Coordinates of C-alpha atoms in Angstrom, one line a residue:
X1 CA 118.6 -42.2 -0.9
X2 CA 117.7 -42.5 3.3
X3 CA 117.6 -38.8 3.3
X4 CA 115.4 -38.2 0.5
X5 CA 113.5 -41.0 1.7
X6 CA 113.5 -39.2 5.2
X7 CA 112.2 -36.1 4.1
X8 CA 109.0 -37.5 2.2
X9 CA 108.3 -39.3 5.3
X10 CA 108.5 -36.3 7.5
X11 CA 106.5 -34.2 5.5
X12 CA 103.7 -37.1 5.0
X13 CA 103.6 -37.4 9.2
X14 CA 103.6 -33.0 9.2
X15 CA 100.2 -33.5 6.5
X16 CA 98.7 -36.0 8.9
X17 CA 99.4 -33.9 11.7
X18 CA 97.8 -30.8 10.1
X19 CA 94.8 -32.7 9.6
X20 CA 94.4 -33.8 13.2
X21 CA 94.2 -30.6 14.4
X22 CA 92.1 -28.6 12.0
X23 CA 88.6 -29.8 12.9
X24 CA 86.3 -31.2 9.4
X25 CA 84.3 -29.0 7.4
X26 CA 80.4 -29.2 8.7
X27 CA 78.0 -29.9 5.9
X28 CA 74.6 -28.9 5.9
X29 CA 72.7 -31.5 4.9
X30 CA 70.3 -31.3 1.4
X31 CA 66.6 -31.9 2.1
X32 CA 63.8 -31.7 -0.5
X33 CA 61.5 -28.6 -0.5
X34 CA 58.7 -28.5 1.6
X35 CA 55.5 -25.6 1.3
X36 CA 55.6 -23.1 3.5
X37 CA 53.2 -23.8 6.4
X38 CA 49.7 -22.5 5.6
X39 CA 49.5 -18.7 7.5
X40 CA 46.9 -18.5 10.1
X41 CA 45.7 -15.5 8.3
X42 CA 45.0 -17.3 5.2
X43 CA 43.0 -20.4 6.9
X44 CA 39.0 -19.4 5.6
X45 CA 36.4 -20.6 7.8
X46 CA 34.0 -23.1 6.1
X47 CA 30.8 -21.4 4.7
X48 CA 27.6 -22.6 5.8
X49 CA 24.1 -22.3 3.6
X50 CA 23.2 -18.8 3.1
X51 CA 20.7 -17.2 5.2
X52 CA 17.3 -17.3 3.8
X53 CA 17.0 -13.5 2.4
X54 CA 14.4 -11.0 4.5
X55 CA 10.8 -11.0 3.1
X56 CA 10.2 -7.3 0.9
X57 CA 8.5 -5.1 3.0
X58 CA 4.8 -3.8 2.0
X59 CA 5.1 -0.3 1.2
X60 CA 3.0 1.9 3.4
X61 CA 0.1 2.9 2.1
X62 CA -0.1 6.4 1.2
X63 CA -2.0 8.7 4.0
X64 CA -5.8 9.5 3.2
X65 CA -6.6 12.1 0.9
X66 CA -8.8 14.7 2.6
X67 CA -12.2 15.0 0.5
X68 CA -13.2 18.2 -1.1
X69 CA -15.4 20.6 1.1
X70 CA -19.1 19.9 0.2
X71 CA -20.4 23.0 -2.5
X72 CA -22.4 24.7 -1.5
X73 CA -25.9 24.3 -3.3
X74 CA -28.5 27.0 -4.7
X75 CA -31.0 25.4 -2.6
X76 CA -29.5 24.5 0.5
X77 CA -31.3 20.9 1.9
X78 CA -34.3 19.8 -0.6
X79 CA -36.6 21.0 -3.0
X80 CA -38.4 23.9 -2.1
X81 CA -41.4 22.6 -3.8
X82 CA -44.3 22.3 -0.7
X83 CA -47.7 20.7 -1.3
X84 CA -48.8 24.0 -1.7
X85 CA -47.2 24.3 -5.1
X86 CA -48.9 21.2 -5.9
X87 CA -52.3 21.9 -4.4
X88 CA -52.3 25.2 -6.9
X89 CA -51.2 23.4 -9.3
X90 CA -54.2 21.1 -9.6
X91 CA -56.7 23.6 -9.9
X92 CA -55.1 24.3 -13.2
X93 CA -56.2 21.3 -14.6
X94 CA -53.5 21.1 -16.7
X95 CA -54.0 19.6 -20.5
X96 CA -51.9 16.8 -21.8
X97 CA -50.4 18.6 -24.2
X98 CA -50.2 16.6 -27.4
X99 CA -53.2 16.8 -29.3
X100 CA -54.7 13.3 -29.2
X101 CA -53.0 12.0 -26.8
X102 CA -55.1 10.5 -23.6
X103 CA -54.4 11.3 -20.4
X104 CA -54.1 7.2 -19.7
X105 CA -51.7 6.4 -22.1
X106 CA -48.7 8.8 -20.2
X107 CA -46.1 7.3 -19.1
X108 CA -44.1 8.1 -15.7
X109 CA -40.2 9.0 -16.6
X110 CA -39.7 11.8 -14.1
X111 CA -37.2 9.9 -11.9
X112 CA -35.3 8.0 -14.7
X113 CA -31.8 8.6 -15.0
X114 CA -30.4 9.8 -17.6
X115 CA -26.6 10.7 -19.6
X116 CA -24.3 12.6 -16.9
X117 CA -25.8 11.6 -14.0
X118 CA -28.6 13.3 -14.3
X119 CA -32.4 12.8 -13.5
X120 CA -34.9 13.1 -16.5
X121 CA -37.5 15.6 -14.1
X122 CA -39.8 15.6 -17.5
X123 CA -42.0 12.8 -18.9
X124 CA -41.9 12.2 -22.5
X125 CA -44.9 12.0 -24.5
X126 CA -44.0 9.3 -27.2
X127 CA -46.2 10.9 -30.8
X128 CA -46.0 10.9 -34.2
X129 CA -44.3 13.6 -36.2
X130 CA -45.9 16.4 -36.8
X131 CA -48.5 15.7 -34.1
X132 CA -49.5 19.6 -32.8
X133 CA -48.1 20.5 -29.2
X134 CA -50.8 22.1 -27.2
X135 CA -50.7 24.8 -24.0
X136 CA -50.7 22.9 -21.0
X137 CA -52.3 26.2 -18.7
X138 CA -52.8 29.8 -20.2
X139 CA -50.0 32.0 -19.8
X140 CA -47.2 33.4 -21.7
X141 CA -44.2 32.5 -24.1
X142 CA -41.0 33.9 -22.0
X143 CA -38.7 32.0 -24.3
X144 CA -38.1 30.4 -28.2
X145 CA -34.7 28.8 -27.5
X146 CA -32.8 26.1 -29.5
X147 CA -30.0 23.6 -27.3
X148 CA -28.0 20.5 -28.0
X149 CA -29.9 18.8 -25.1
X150 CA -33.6 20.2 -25.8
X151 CA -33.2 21.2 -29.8
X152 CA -35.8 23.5 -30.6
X153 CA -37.4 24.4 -26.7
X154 CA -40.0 26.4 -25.9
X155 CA -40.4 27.8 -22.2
X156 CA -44.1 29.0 -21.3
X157 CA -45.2 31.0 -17.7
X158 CA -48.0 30.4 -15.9
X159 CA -50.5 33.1 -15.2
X160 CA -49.4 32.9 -11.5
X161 CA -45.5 33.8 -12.8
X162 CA -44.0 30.9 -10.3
X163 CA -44.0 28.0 -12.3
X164 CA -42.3 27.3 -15.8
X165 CA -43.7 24.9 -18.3
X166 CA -40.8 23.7 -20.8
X167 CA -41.6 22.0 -24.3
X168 CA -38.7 20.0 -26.0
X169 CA -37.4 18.2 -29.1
X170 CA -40.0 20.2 -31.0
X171 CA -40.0 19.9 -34.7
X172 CA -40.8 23.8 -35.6
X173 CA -42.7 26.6 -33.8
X174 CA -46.7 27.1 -35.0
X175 CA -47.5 30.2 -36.8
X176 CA -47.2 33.4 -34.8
X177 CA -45.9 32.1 -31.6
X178 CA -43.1 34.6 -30.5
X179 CA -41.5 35.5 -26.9
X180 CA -44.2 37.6 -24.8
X181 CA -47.2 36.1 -27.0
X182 CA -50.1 35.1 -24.5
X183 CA -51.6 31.7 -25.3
X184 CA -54.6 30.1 -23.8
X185 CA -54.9 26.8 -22.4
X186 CA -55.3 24.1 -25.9
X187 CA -53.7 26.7 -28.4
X188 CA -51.3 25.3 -30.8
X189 CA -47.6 26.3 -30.2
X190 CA -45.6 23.9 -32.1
X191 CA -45.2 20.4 -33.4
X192 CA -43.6 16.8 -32.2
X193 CA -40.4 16.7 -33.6
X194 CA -36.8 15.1 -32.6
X195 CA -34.3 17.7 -32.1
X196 CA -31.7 18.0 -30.0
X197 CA -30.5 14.3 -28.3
X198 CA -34.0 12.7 -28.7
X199 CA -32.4 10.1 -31.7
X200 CA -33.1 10.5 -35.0
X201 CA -36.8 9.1 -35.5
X202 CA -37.2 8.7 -31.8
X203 CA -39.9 11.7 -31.9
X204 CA -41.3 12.3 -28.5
X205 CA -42.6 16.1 -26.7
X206 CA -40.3 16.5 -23.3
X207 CA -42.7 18.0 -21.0
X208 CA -41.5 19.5 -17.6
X209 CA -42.9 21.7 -14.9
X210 CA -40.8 23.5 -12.7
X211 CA -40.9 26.5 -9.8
X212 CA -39.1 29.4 -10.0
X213 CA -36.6 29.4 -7.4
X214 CA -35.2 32.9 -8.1
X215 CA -37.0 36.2 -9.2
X216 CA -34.3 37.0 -11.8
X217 CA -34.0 32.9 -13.3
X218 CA -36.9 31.3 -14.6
X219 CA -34.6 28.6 -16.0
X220 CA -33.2 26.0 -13.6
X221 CA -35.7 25.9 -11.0
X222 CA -37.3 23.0 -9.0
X223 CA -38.7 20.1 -10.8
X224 CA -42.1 19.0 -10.0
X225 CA -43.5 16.0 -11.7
X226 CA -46.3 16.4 -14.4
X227 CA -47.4 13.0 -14.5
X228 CA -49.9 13.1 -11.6
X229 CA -51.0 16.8 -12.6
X230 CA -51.8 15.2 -16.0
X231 CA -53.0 11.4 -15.9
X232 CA -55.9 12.5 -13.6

């Protein structure tokens, strides 16, 4: 009984010394989870208002456009029509020539414009229908011709052959008058009418004088204004 006693007691003190000498397990303490520190890299800056945005800029206006060089004209400057022209004219004592018609009740509408820019350089001599168109001068018929503008036209040379008289909006020729016929100042040549762009009703003889500018035109030459070779 002392030995088994004995031996339980020696190998208790052999446990204890065991323990002595091996040194205690180290624990590593449990803590709670903590974030990550914030990276340096991730830290954004704080924003400030945005910056007022640049005002548009005004586009640059598109470089002058050079202007057309001037055309040339048939008569270079102005009119070629000198007092001269005038003076001869007056000693034709030109007739008003709508029959009936006094020289005081003409009306001045060389210089009033008209469609397209353009000057009137006639007068019109406001009559009834029908109302005979007389020769202004003697001289002779170079021209029956019928046009949007003038409708039924008639274009008369003086005896001088330098000046054109022209006789629009006519109604109908008179009897016999033809291209080359010589008339003498007063004879009948046609009758008032509205043709061409006068306006329905709106009957009226377009009178206009002009000098020939060029040997071979007799059409489209200088206007000179009848109204003072007329209401004398």
């Amino acid at each position: 009984m002392v030995l088994v006693v004995g031996g339980v007691l020696a190998i208790i003190v052999a446990v204890l010394v065991l323990n002595l000498q091996t040194p205690p397990e180290r624990r590593i303490p449990l803590t709670p989870n903590r974030p990550a520190p914030p990276n340096s890299n991730s830290i954004k800056p704080e924003v400030g208002p945005a910056p007022a945005p640049a005002p548009p800029r005004e586009p640059k206006p598109d470089p002058p456009i050079a202007a057309p060089p001037p055309v040339a004209s048939a008569v270079p400057g102005t009119s070629t029509v000198t007092q001269t022209d005038l003076d001869y004219l007056a000693t034709r004592n030109l007739l008003v020539p709508v029959e009936g018609v006094k020289a005081n009740q003409l009306r001045d509408t060389f210089n009033q414009a008209r469609s397209e820019g353009r000057q009137h350089d006639a007068i019109d001599i406001m009559a009834p229908q029908g109302l005979p168109v007389l020769a202004a001068d003697e001289g002779t018929v170079i021209k029956l011709f019928q046009s949007e503008r003038g409708g039924i036209t008639l274009y008369q040379i003086d005896p001088s052959g330098r000046y054109v008289y022209y006789y629009a909006h006519l109604a109908r020729y008179a009897e016999g008058i033809a291209e080359g016929k010589q008339v003498r100042r007063g004879d009948v040549i046609a009758y008032v009418g509205d043709t061409g762009n006068a306006g329905p009703g709106n009957f009226h003889l377009h009178f206009a004088i002009s000098k020939i500018t060029s040997p071979r035109q007799w059409s489209g030459g200088d206007p000179i204004n009848p109204y003072p070779l007329l209401a004398r």
